[in-house]
Coordinates of C-alpha atoms and ligand atoms in Angstrom, one line a residue:
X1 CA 0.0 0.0 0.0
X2 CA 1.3 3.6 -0.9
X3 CA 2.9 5.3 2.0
X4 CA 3.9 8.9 2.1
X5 CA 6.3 11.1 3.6
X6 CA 6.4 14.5 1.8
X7 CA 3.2 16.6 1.7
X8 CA 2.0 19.5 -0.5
X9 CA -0.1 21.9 2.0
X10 CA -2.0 23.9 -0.3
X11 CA -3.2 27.4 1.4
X12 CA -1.6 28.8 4.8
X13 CA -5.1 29.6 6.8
X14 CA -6.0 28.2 9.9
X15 CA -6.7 24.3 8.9
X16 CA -3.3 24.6 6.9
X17 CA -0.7 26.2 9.2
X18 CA -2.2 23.5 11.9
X19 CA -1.9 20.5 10.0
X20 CA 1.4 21.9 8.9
X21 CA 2.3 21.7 12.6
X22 CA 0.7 18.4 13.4
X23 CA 2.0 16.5 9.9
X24 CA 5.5 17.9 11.0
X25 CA 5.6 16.6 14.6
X26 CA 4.9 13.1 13.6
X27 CA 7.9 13.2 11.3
X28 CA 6.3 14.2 7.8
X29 CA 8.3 16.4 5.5
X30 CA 5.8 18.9 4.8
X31 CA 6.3 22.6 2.5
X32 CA 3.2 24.4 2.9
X33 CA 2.5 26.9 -0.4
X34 CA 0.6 30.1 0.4
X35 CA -0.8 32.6 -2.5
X36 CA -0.5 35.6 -0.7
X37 CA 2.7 37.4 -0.6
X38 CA 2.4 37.4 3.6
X39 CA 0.1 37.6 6.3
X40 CA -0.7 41.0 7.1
X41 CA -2.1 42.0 10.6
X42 CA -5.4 43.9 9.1
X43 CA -6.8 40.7 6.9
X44 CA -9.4 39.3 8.4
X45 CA -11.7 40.0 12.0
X46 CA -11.6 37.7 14.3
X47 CA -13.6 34.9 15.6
X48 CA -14.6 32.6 18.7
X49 CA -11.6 30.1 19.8
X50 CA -13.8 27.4 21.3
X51 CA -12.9 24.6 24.1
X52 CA -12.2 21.7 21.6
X53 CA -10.9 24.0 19.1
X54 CA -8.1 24.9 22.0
X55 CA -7.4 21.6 23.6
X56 CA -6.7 20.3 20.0
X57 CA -4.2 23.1 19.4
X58 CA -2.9 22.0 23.0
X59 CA -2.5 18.7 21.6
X60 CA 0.6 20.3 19.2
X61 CA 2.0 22.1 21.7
X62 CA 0.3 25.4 21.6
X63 CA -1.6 25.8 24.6
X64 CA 0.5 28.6 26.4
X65 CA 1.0 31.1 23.3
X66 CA -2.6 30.1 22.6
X67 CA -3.9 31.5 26.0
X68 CA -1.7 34.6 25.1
X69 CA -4.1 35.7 22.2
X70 CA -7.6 34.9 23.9
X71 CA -9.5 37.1 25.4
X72 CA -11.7 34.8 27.5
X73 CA -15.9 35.1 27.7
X74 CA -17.5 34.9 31.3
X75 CA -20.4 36.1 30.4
X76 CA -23.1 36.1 27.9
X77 CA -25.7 38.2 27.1
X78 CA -28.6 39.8 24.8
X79 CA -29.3 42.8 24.3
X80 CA -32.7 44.9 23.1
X81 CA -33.4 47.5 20.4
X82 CA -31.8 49.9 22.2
X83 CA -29.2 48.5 23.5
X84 CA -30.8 47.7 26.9
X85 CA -30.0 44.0 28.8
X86 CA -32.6 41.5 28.0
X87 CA -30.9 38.2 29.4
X88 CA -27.4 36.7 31.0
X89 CA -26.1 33.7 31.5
X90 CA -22.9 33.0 33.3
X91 CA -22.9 29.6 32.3
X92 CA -19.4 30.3 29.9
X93 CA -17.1 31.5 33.3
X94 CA -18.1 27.5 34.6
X95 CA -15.9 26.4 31.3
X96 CA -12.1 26.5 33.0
X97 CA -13.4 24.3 35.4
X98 CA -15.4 21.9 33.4
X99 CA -13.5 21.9 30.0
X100 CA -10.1 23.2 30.8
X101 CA -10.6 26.1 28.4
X102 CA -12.7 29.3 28.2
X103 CA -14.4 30.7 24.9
X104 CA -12.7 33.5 24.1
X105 CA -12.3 36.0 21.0
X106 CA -9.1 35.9 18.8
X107 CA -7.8 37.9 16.2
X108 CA -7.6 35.9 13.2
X109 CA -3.9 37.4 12.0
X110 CA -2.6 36.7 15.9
X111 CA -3.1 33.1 15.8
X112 CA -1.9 33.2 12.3
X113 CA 0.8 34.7 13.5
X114 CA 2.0 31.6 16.1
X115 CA 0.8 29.2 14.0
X116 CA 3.4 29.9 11.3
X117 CA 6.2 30.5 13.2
X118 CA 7.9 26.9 13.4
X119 CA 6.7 26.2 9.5
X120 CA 8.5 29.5 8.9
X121 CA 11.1 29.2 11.0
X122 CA 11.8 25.4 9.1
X123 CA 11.8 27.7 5.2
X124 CA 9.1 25.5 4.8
X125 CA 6.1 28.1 4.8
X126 CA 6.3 29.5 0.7
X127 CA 4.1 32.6 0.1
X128 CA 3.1 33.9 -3.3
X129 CA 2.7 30.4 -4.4
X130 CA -1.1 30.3 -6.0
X131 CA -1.5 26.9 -6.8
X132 CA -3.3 26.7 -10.8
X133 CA -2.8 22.7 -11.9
X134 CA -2.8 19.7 -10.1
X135 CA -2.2 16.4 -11.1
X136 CA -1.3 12.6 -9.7
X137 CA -0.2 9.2 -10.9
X138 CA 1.3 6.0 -9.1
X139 CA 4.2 7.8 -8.4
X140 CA 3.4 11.1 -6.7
X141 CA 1.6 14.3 -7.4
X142 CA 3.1 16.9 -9.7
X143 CA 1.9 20.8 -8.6
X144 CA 2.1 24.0 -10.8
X145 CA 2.2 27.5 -9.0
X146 CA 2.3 30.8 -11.1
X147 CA 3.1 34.2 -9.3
X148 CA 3.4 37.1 -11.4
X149 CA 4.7 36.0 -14.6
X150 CA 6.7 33.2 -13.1
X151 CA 5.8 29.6 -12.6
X152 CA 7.0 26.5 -10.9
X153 CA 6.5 22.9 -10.7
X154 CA 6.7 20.8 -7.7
X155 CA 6.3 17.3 -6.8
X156 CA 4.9 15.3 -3.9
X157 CA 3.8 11.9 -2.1
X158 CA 0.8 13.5 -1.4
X159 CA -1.6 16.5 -0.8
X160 CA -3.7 18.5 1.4
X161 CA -6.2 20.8 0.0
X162 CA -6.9 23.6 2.8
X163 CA -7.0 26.4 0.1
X164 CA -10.9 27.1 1.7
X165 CA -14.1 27.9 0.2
X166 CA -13.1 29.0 -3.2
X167 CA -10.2 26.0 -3.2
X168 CA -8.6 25.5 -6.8
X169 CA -8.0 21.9 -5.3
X170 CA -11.2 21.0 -5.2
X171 CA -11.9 22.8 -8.7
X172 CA -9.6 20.3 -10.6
X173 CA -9.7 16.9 -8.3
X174 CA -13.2 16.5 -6.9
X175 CA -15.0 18.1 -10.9
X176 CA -18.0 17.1 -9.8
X177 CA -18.3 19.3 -6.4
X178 CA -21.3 22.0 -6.6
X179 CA -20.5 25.5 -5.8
X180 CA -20.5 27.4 -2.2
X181 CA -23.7 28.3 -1.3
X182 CA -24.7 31.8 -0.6
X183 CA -27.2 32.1 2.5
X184 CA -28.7 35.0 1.2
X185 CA -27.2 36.8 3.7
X186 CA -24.0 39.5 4.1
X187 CA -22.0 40.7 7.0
X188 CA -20.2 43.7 7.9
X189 CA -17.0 42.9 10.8
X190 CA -15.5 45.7 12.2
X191 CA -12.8 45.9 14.4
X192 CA -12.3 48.7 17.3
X193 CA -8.7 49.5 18.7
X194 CA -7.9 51.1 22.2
X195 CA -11.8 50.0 22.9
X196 CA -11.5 51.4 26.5
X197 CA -10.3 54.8 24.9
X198 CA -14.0 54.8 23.6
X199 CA -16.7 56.5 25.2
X200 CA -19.0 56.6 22.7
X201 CA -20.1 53.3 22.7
X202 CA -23.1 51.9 24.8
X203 CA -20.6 50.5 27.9
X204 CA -22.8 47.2 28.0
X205 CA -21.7 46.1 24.4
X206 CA -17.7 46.9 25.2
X207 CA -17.6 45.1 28.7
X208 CA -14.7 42.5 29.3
X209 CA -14.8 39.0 28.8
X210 CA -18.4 39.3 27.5
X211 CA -20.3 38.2 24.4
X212 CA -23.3 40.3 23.6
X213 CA -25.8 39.7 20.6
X214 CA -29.3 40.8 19.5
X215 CA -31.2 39.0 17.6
X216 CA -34.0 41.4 16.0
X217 CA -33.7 43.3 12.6
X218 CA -30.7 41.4 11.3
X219 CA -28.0 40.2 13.8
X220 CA -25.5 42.3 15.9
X221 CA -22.5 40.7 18.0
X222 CA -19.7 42.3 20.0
X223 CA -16.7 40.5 21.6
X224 CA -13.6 41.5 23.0
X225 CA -10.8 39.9 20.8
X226 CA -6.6 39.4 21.8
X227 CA -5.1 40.8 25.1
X228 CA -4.3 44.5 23.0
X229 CA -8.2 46.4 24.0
X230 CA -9.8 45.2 20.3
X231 CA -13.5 44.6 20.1
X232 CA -14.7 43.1 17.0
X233 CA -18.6 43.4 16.0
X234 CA -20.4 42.2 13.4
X235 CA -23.9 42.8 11.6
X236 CA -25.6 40.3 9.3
X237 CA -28.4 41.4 6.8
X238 CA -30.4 39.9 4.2
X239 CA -29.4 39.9 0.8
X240 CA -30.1 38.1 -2.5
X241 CA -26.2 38.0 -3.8
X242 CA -22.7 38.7 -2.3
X243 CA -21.0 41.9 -2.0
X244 CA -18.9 41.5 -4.3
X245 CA -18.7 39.8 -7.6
X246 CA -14.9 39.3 -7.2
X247 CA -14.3 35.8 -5.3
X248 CA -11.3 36.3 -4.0
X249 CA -11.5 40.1 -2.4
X250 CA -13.9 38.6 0.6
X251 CA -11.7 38.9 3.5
X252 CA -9.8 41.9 2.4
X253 CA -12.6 44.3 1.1
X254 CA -12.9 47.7 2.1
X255 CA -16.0 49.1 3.7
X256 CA -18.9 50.3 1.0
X257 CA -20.3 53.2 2.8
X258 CA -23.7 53.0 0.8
X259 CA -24.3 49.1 1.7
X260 CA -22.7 50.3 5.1
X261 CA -26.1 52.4 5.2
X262 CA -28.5 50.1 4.0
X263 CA -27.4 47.6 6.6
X264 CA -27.5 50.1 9.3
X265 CA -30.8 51.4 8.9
X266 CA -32.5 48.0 9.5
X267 CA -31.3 48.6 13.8
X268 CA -33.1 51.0 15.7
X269 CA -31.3 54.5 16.1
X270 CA -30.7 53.8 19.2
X271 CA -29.1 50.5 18.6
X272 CA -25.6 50.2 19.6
X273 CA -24.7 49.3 16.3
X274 CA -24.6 52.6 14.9
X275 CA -22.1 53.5 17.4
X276 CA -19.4 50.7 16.8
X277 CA -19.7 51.3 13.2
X278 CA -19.0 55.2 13.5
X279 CA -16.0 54.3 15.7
X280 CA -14.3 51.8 13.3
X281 CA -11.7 53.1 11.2
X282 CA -12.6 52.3 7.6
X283 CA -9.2 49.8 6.8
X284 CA -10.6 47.8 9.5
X285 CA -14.5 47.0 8.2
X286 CA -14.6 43.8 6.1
X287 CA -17.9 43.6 4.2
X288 CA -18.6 39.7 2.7
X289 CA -21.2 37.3 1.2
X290 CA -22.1 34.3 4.0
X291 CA -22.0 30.9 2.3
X292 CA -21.0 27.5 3.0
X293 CA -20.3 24.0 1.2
X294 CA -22.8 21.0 1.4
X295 CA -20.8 18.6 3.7
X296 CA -19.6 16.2 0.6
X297 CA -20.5 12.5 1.2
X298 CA -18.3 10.8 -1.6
X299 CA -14.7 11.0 0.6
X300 CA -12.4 13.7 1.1
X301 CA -9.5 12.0 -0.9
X302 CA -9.1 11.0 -4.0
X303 CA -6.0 8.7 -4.2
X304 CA -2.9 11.2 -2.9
X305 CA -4.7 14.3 -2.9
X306 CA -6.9 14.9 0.5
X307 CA -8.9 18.2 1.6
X308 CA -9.1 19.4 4.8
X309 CA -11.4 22.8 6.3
X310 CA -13.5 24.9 4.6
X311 CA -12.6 23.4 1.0
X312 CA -14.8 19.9 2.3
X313 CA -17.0 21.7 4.9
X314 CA -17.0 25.4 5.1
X315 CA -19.8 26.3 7.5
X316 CA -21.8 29.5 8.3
X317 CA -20.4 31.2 11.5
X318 CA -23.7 31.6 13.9
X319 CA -22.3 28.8 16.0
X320 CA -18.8 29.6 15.9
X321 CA -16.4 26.7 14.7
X322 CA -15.2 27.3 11.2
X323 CA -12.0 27.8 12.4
X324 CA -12.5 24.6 15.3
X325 CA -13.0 22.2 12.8
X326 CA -10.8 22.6 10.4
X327 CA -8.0 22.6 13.6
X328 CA -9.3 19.3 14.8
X329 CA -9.5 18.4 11.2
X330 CA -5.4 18.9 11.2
X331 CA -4.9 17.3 14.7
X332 CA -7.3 14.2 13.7
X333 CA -5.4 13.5 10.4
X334 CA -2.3 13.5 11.8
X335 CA -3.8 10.5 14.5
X336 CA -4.4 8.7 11.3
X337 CA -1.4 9.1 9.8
X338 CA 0.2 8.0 12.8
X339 CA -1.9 5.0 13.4
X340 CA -1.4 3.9 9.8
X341 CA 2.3 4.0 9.8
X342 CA 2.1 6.7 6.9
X343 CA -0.4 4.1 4.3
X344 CA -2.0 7.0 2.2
X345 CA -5.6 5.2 1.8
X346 CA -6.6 3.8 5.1
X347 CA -5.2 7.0 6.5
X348 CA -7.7 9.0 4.6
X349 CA -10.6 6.5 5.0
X350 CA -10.0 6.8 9.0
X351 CA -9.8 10.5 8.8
X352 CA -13.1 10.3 6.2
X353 CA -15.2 8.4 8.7
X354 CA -13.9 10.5 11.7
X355 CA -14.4 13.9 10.5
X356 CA -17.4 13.5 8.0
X357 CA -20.5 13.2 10.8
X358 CA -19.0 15.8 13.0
X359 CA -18.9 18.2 10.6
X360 CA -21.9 17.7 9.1
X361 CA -23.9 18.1 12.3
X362 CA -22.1 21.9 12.9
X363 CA -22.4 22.7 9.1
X364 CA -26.5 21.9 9.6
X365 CA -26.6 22.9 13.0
X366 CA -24.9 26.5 11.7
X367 CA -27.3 26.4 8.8
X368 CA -30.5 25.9 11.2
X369 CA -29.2 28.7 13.7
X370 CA -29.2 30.8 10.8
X371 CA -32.4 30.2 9.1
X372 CA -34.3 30.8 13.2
X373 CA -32.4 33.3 13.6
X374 CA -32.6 35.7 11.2
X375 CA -35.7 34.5 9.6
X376 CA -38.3 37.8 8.6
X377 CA -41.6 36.1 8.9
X378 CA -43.5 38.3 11.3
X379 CA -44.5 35.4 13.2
X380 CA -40.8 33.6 14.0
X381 CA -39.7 37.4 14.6
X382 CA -42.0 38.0 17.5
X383 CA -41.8 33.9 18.7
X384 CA -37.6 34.5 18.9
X385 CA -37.8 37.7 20.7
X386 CA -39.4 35.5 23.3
X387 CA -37.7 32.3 23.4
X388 CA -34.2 33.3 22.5
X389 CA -34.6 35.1 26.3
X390 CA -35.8 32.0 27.7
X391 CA -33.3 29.9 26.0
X392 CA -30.3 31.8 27.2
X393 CA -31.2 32.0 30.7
X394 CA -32.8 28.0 31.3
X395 CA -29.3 27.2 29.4
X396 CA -30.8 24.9 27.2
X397 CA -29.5 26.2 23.7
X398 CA -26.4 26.3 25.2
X399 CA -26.7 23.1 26.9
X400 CA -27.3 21.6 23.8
X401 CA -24.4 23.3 21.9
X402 CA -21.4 22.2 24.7
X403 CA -23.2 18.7 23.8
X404 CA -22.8 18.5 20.2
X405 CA -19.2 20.6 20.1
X406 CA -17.0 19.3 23.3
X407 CA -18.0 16.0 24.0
X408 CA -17.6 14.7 20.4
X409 CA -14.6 16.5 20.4
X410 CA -11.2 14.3 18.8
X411 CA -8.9 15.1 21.7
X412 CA -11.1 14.4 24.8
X413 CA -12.2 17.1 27.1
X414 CA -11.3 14.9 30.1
X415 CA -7.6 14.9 29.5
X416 CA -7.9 18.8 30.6
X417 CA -7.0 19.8 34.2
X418 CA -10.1 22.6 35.2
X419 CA -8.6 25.9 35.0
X420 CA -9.2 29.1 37.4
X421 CA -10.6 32.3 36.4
Ligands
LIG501 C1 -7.6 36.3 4.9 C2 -8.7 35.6 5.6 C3 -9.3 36.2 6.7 C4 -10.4 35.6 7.4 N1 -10.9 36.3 8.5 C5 -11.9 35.7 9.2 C6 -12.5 36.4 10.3 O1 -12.2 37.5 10.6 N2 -13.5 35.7 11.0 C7 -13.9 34.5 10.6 O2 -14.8 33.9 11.3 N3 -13.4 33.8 9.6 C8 -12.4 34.4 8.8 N4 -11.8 33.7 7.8 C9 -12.3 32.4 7.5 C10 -11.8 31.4 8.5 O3 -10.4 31.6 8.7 C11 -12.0 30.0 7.9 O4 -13.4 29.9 7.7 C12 -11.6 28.9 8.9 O5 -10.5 29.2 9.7 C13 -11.3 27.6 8.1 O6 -10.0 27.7 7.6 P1 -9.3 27.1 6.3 O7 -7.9 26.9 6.6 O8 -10.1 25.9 5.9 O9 -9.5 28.2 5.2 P2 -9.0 29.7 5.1 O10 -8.7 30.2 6.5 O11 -9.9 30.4 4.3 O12 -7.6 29.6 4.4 C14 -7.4 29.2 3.0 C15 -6.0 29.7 2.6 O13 -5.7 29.2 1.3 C16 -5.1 30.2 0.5 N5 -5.4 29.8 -0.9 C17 -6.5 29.8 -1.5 N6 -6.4 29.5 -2.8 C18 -5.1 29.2 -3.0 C19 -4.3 28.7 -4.1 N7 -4.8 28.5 -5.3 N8 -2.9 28.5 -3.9 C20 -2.4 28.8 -2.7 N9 -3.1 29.2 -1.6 C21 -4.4 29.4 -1.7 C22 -5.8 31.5 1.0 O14 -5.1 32.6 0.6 C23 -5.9 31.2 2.5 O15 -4.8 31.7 3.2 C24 -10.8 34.3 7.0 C25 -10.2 33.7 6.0 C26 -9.1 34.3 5.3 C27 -8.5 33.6 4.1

């Protein structure tokens, strides 16, 4: 059976920086090939860093620079049309005890950032490197990259897609895949510096280690995010097509001030909304289509070539774990690999059958969220302003979620020691 030592990593986001990481550490020669020229510090928001997403990066060794970058969540809470308190829960401050790990906010760029240091570090991390033809036979898989007006060949045992939604890997191996779907919604992500230098911002929605939504006309959420006084927010509104009709500009694109408007005027003027988004400086407002993949159900590999993150299951973010699973994607298929003494196929079929449920459910589970959520029927409107309330505080939603999320969770939860506030 075909072993493999050297892998491709297409795409340096968070699924492939981590399973560059985990594929190293069991003794894997791996090169990881990036598209962009770097990683800059303004590309990209932020986004929740949840208990089985961290105990998985703990599993590779990152758990103390990990805690660096967290702001942690004790509390969480909803707020009104006006920005008034409508329900708490302090359910998340019982997580260092019972998982190990809080929830917390992280910039995207700062874990990033630690992620690639010992790929970099190794000159195995190669930027400008946009992957355009891929092919395999018996003896390996041969990769083209074009920059500029150069190109480059480069050959490999085997590969992992984690070039995400839009990936080219996917595009050329798996021909039969249908396109991302767009949820018919948009977002707007802001983030704030020097947040306590604010005071023109509703106190409530700035608070440490506190999550706060609103669930009315569209979808508002603020978190702290990173030890450095950044808040991030984000609003979601309905829309029949994406921002943009560029696919690659999504997490990169500039604020448009007249879609900035139209979002806006669906929250009261009161709402607390309209205050975050007058204190964010324009390079920091992303403004992006919402769409995910239908989990695929016909493998994740074909022969060499393997996909990992948001190219097999990218997954709306109302319940948080894009980012989650495609690390415990990275940690899980380096267990295979382990486990199979580097055999390429039952490696992959292990990984398949681990991964595909799990991510299925939070894909669906995302989906659902959404669809109650932000649903516009008159009649779910005024039932959710009710029962999202009750749901908070009787802990049942979130009962439900630390179900589904932590207990399936690759690298069990009871390997943690509880953790102080
Ligand atoms: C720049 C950026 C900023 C983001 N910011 C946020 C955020 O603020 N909040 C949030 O919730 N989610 C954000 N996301 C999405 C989130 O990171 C992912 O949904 C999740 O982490 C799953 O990660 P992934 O590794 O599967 O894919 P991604 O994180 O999307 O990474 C894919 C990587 O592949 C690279 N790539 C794509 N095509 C090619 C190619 N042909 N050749 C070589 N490389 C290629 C991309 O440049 C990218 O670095 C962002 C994604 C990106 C790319």
């Amino acid at each position: 059976m075909a072993t493999a030592r050297s892998v491709a990593i297409i795409g340096g986001g968070i699924g492939g920086l981590t399973v560059a990481n985990s594929l190293s550490q069991i003794g894997m020669s791996v090169s990881l090939y990036e598209r962009a020229p770097c990683f800059i510090p303004t590309s990209g928001a932020a986004f929740g860093l949840q208990p089985n997403g961290q105990i998985s990066l703990e599993s590779i060794g990152f758990q103390d620079q990990a805690k660096k970058i967290i702001h942690p969540f004790l509390k969480w809470q909803i707020i009104g049309d006006n920005g008034e308190l409508l329900a708490a829960s302090d359910r998340l401050s019982e997580y260092g005890q019972r998982f190990g790990y809080f929830l917390g906010g992280a910039l995207r760029s700062e874990l990033v950032d630690l992620l690639k240091e010992p790929i970099e570090k190794s000159d195995n991390l190669h930027y400008s490197h946009n992957l355009i033809n891929i092919k395999q036979d018996a003896n390996g898989v041969t990769l083209l990259f074009e920059n500029e007006n150069e190109q480059k060949s480069v050959h490999a045992d085997m590969v992992i897609g984690a070039d995400g939604i839009r990936s080219t890997v996917v595009k050329q191996i798996f021909t039969e895949t249908a396109l991302p779907v767009h949820s018919k919604e948009n977002v707007f992500y802001g983030i704030i510096d020097n947040i306590d230098q604010q005071t023109s911002i509703n106190p409530l929605v700035t608070a440490k280690n506190t999550m706060t939504q609103y669930f009315g006309f569209g979808e508002f959420i603020t978190y702290r995010a990173g030890h450095k006084g950044q808040l991030m927010w984000a609003a979601t509104y309905p829309s029949m097509a994406p921002p943009s009709a560029s696919e690659d500009s999504e997490w990169t694109e500039m604020n448009n001030q007249r879609d900035l408007n139209q979002c806006l005027k669906r929250f009261p003027q009161s709402h607390p909304v309209h205050q975050c988004a007058a204190a964010t400086n324009k390079t920091r407002l992303l403004h992006f289509g919402l769409f995910y993949r239908q989990p695929r159900n016909d493998g994740w590999h074909r022969n060499r070539i393997c996909l990992l993150g948001d190219s097999c299951h990218a997954t709306l973010p109302y319940v948080g774990q894009g980012a989650n699973m495609a690390i415990e994607d990275a940690i899980s298929l380096a267990q295979c690999f382990k486990k199979s003494k580097f055999q390429m196929e039952p490696a992959f079929q292990e990984y398949y059958k681990k991964r595909f449920n799990r991510t299925k459910r939070v894909v669906n589970m995302a989906r659902y969220m959404g669809l109650f959520l932000h649903s516009e029927n008159p009649l779910v409107h005024s039932i959710r302003q009710r029962l999202v309330p009750w749901l908070m505080q009787s802990n049942m939603m979130i009962r439900m979620a630390e179900k589904e999320l932590y207990e399936n969770c690759p690298v069990p939860m009871e390997q943690r020691k509880p953790l102080d506030k």
